[in-house]
XYZ file of C-alpha atoms in Angstrom:
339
model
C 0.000 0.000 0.000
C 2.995 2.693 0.655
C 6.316 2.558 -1.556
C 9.596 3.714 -0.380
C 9.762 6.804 -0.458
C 12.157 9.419 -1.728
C 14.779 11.417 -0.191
C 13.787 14.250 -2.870
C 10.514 14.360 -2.331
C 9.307 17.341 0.330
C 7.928 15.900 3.056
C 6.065 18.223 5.933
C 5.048 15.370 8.429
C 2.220 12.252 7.615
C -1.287 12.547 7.838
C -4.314 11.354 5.752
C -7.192 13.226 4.095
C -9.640 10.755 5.370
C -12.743 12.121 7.194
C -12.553 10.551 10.735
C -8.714 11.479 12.010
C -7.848 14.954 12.375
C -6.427 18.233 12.338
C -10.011 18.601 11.743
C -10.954 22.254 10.084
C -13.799 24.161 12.495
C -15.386 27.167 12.179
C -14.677 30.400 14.360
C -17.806 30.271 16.002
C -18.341 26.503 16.101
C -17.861 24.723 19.934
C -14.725 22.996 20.212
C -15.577 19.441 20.730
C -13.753 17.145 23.199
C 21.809 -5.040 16.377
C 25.142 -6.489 15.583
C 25.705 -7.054 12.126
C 24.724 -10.925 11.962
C 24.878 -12.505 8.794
C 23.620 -16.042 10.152
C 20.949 -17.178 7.613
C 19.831 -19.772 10.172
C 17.803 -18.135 13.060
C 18.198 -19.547 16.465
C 14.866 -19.169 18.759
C 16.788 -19.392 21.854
C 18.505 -15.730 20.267
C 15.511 -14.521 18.779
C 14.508 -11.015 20.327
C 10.921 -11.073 21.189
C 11.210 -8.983 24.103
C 10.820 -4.821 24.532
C 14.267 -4.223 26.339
C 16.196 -3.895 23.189
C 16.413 0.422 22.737
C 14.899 0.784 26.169
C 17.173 2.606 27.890
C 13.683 4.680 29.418
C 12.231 1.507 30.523
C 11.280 3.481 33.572
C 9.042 6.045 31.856
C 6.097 5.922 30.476
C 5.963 3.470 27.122
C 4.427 4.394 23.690
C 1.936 1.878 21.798
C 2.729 0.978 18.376
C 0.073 3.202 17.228
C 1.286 6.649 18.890
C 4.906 6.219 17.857
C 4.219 6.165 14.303
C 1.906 8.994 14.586
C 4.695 10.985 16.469
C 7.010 10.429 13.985
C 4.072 12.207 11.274
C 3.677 15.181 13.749
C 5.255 18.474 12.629
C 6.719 19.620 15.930
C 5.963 23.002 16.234
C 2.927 23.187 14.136
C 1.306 20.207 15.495
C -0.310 18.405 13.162
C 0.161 15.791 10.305
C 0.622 16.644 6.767
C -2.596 17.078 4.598
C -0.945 15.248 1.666
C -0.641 11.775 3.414
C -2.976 9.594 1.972
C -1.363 6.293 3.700
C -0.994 7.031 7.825
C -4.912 6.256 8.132
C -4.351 2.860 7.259
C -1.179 2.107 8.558
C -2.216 3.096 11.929
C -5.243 0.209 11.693
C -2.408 -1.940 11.058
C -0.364 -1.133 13.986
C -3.573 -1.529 16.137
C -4.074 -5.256 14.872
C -0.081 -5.902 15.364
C -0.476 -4.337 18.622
C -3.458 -6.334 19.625
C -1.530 -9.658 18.624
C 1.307 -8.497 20.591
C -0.930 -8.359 23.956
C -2.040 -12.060 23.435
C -5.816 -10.940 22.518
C -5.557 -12.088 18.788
C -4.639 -14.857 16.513
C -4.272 -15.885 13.255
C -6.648 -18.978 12.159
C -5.115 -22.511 12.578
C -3.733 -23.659 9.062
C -2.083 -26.941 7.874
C -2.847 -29.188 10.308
C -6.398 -30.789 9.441
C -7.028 -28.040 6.609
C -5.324 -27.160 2.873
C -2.372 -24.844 4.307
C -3.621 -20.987 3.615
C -1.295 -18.363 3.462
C -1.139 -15.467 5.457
C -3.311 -12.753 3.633
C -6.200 -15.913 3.284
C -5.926 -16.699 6.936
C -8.828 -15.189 9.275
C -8.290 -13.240 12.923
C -9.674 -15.067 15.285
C -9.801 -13.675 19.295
C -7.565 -15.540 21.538
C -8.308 -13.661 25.005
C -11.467 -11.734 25.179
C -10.123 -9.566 28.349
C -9.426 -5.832 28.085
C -6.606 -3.906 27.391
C -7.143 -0.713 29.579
C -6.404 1.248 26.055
C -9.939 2.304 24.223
C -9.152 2.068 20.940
C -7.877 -1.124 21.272
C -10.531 -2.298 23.197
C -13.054 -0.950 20.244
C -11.390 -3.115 17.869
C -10.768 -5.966 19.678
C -14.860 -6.159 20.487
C -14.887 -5.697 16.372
C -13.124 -8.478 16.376
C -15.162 -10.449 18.832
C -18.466 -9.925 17.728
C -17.827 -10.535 13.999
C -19.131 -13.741 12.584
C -17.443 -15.208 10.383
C -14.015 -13.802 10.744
C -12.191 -11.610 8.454
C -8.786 -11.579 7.231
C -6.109 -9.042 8.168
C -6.412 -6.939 4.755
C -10.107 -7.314 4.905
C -10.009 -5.706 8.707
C -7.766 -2.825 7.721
C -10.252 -2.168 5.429
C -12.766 -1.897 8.132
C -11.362 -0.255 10.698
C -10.113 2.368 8.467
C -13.694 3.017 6.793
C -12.048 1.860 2.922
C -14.932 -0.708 2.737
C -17.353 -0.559 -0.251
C -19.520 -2.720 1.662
C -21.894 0.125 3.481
C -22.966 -2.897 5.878
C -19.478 -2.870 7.152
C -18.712 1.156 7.684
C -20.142 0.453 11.602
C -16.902 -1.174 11.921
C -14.671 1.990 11.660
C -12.496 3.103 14.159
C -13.086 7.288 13.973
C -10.992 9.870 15.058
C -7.670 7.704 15.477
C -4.925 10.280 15.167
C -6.856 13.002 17.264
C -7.368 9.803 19.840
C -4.105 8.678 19.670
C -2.253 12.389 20.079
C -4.782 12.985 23.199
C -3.246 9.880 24.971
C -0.005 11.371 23.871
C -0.726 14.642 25.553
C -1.995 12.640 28.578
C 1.697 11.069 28.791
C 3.058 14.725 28.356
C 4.389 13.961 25.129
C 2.003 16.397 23.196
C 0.632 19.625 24.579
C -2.797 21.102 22.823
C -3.348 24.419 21.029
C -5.741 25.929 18.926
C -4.403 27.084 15.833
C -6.174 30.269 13.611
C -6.621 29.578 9.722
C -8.205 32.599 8.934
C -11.386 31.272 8.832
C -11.208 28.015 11.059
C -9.935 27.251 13.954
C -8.251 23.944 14.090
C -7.157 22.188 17.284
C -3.392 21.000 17.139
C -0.888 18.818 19.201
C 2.328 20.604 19.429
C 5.518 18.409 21.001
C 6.872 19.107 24.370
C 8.693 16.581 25.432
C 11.278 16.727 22.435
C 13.439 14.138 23.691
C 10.895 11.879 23.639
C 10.623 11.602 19.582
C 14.470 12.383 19.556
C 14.486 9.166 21.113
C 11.765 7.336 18.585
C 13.698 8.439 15.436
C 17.359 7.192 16.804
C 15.617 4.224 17.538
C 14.724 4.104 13.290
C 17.947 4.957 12.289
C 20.261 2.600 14.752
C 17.652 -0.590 13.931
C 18.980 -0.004 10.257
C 22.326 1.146 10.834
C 24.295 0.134 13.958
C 22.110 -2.250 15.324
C 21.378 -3.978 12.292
C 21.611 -7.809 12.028
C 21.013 -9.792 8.652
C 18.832 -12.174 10.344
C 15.639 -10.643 10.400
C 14.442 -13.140 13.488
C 17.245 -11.427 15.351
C 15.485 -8.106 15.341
C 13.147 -6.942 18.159
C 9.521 -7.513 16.883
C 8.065 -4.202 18.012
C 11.121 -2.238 16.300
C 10.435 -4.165 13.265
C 7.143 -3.498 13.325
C 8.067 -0.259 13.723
C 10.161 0.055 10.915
C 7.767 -1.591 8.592
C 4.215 0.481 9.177
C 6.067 3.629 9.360
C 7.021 3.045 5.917
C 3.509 1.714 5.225
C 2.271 5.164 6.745
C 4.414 7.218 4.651
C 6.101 8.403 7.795
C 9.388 6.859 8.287
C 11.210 9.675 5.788
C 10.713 11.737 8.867
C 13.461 9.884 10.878
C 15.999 9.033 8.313
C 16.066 12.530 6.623
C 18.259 13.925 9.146
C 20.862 11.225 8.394
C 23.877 11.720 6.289
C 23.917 10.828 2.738
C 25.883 7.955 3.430
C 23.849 6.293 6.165
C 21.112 7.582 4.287
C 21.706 5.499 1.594
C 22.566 2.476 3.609
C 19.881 2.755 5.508
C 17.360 2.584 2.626
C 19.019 0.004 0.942
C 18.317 -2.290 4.341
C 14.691 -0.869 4.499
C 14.612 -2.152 1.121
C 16.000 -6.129 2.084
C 13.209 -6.032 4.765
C 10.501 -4.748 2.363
C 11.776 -7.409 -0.124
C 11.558 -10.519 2.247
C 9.204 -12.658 1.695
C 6.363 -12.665 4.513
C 5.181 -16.128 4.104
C 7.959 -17.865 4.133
C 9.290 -15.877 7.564
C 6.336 -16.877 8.950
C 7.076 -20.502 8.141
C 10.636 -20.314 9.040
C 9.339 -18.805 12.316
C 7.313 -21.958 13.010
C 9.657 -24.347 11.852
C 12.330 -23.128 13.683
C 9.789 -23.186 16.860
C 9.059 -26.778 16.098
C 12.707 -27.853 16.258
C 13.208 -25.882 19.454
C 9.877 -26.804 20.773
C 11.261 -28.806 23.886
C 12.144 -24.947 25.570
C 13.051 -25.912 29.338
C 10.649 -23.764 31.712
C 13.750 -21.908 33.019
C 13.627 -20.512 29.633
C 10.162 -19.501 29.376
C 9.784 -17.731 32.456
C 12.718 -15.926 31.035
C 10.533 -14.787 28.253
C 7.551 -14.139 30.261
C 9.776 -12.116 32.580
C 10.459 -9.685 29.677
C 6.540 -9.112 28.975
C 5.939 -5.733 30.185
C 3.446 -3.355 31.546
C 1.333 -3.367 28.394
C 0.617 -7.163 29.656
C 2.706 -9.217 26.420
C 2.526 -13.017 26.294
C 5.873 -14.238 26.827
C 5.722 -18.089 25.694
C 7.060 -18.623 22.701
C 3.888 -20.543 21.067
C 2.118 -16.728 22.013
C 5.149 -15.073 20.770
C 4.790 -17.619 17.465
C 1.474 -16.502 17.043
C 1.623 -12.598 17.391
C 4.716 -13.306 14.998
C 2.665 -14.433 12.257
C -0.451 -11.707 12.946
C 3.032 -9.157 12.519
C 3.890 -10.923 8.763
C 0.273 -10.944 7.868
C 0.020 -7.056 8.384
C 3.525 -6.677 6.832
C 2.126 -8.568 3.807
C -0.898 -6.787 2.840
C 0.693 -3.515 3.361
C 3.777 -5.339 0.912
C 1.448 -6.843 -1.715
């Protein structure tokens, strides 16, 4: 759905013209309404980095979802908002809400190759895995989506939903509104974003300035060192949530944002390692994944409450059939954004 993009191409920030996310235009006189460089081709599970701590040197503070990173790294700073011209942040912000969701142990991919014809990813249906809330309301709202739809829908199928794209008018109940205006309230709420209300002549337009500068300083060194210093030629090396990081930001048209500042040098080598990752094939990670879970399926339990120790506050699965599972929810969002 979004290309690579281009170092000469202007870029002001990353937001969609969609109707439900904002800056939202109002009248004057309306109401304001509320890695080391590995070049191992065979992954080892035991190495894999499915754990958070990778980068987290502010483990301490206050963590970002998926969702609110890659809108921080659209935000203009000062101004406060997301460009107009961004056609590709509404519905690569669904996606981070479904990898997201997988990541908390509350979704699933539909069993396949067992009993059944193997299906690939993009074929395969979300299923709910764990019914229980998140604490975080938009992914709550999706995850009932998820839970009261009958029969289930397929990852591209629900990014269509959730992002309103759907021709079928039966379906439109299903979309999540106001994301980005959502999403940079929770931000303000973690004193990330402050909020202002900007004159356009004839409209006044709420906006979400940043404050906490070092916060997104932070976010975008975290971009540039996953494809520069820290950057390992095994893809199953690479912290999940980075990755995913990496990935939709590109699929939201919002990734530019953090490598512009680069030099042209690391600039270069940095997109040319975006562009291995955006090459891989999906399926067969996903099958690697689970073969390589099969042969290392006898994990002693002193090594799986080591994984489970590294689940965080935003309440992670750390086995690694969960981490398996949210693993192939990840490819299956990579994959429809990569078709």
């Amino acid at each position: 759905m979004a290309n690579l993009t281009r170092r000469q191409r202007v870029r002001a920030g990353a937001d969609g013209s969609d109707n439900d996310e904002f800056p939202r235009p109002r009248r004057n006189n309306d109401a304001e309404s509320s890695g080391n460089n590995n070049s191992d081709g065979n992954g080892d599970l035991h190495s894999e980095n499915t754990g958070d701590d990778e980068y987290d040197d502010d483990s301490k503070e206050q963590r970002l979802t998926l969702m609110e990173e890659v809108l921080l790294l659209g935000l203009k700073d000062k101004e406060g908002y997301t460009s107009f011209w961004n056609d590709c942040i509404s519905s690569g912000l669904r996606g981070c809400i479904l990898i997201e969701l997988a990541f908390r142990g509350k979704i699933e991919l539909e069993k396949s190759g067992v009993l059944t014809r193997r299906k690939n990813l993009l074929s395969r249906k979300i299923v709910l895995k764990e019914e229980g809330l998140t604490g975080d309301v938009l992914l709550d709202e999706a995850l009932r989506h998820v839970k009261d739809t009958k029969p289930e829908e397929t990852v591209p199928t629900w990014i269509e939903y959730l992002s309103g794209e759907t021709w079928n008018p039966l379906k439109l109940h299903y979309q999540l509104r106001q994301v980005r205006e959502r999403l940079a309230k929770n931000l303000v709420e973690k004193g990330v974003l402050t909020t202002e209300k900007q004159n356009f002549v004839v409209f006044d337009m709420t906006t979400h300035p940043v404050v906490d500068s070092g916060v997104k300083q932070k976010l975008i060194k975290k971009c540039q060192d996953a494809l520069l210093t820290k950057w390992t030629n095994n893809v199953h090396k690479m912290n999940r949530r980075v990755l995913s990081l990496l990935m939709l930001a590109n699929a939201a048209d919002v990734l530019e944002n953090a490598l512009a500042p680069l030099g042209d040098d690391d600039y270069d080598l940095a997109m040319r390692r975006l562009r291995e990752l955006l090459d891989l094939d999906c399926e067969q990670q996903a099958q690697r994944l689970i073969q390589m879970h099969s042969t290392n399926g006898s994990l002693d339990e002193e090594s799986n409450a080591a994984r489970s120790s590294s689940s965080n506050g935003r309440g992670e699965r750390g086995s690694v059939a969960a981490m398996v599972a949210a693993a192939e929810v990840m490819w299956s969002v990579i994959a429809a954004f990569n078709k």
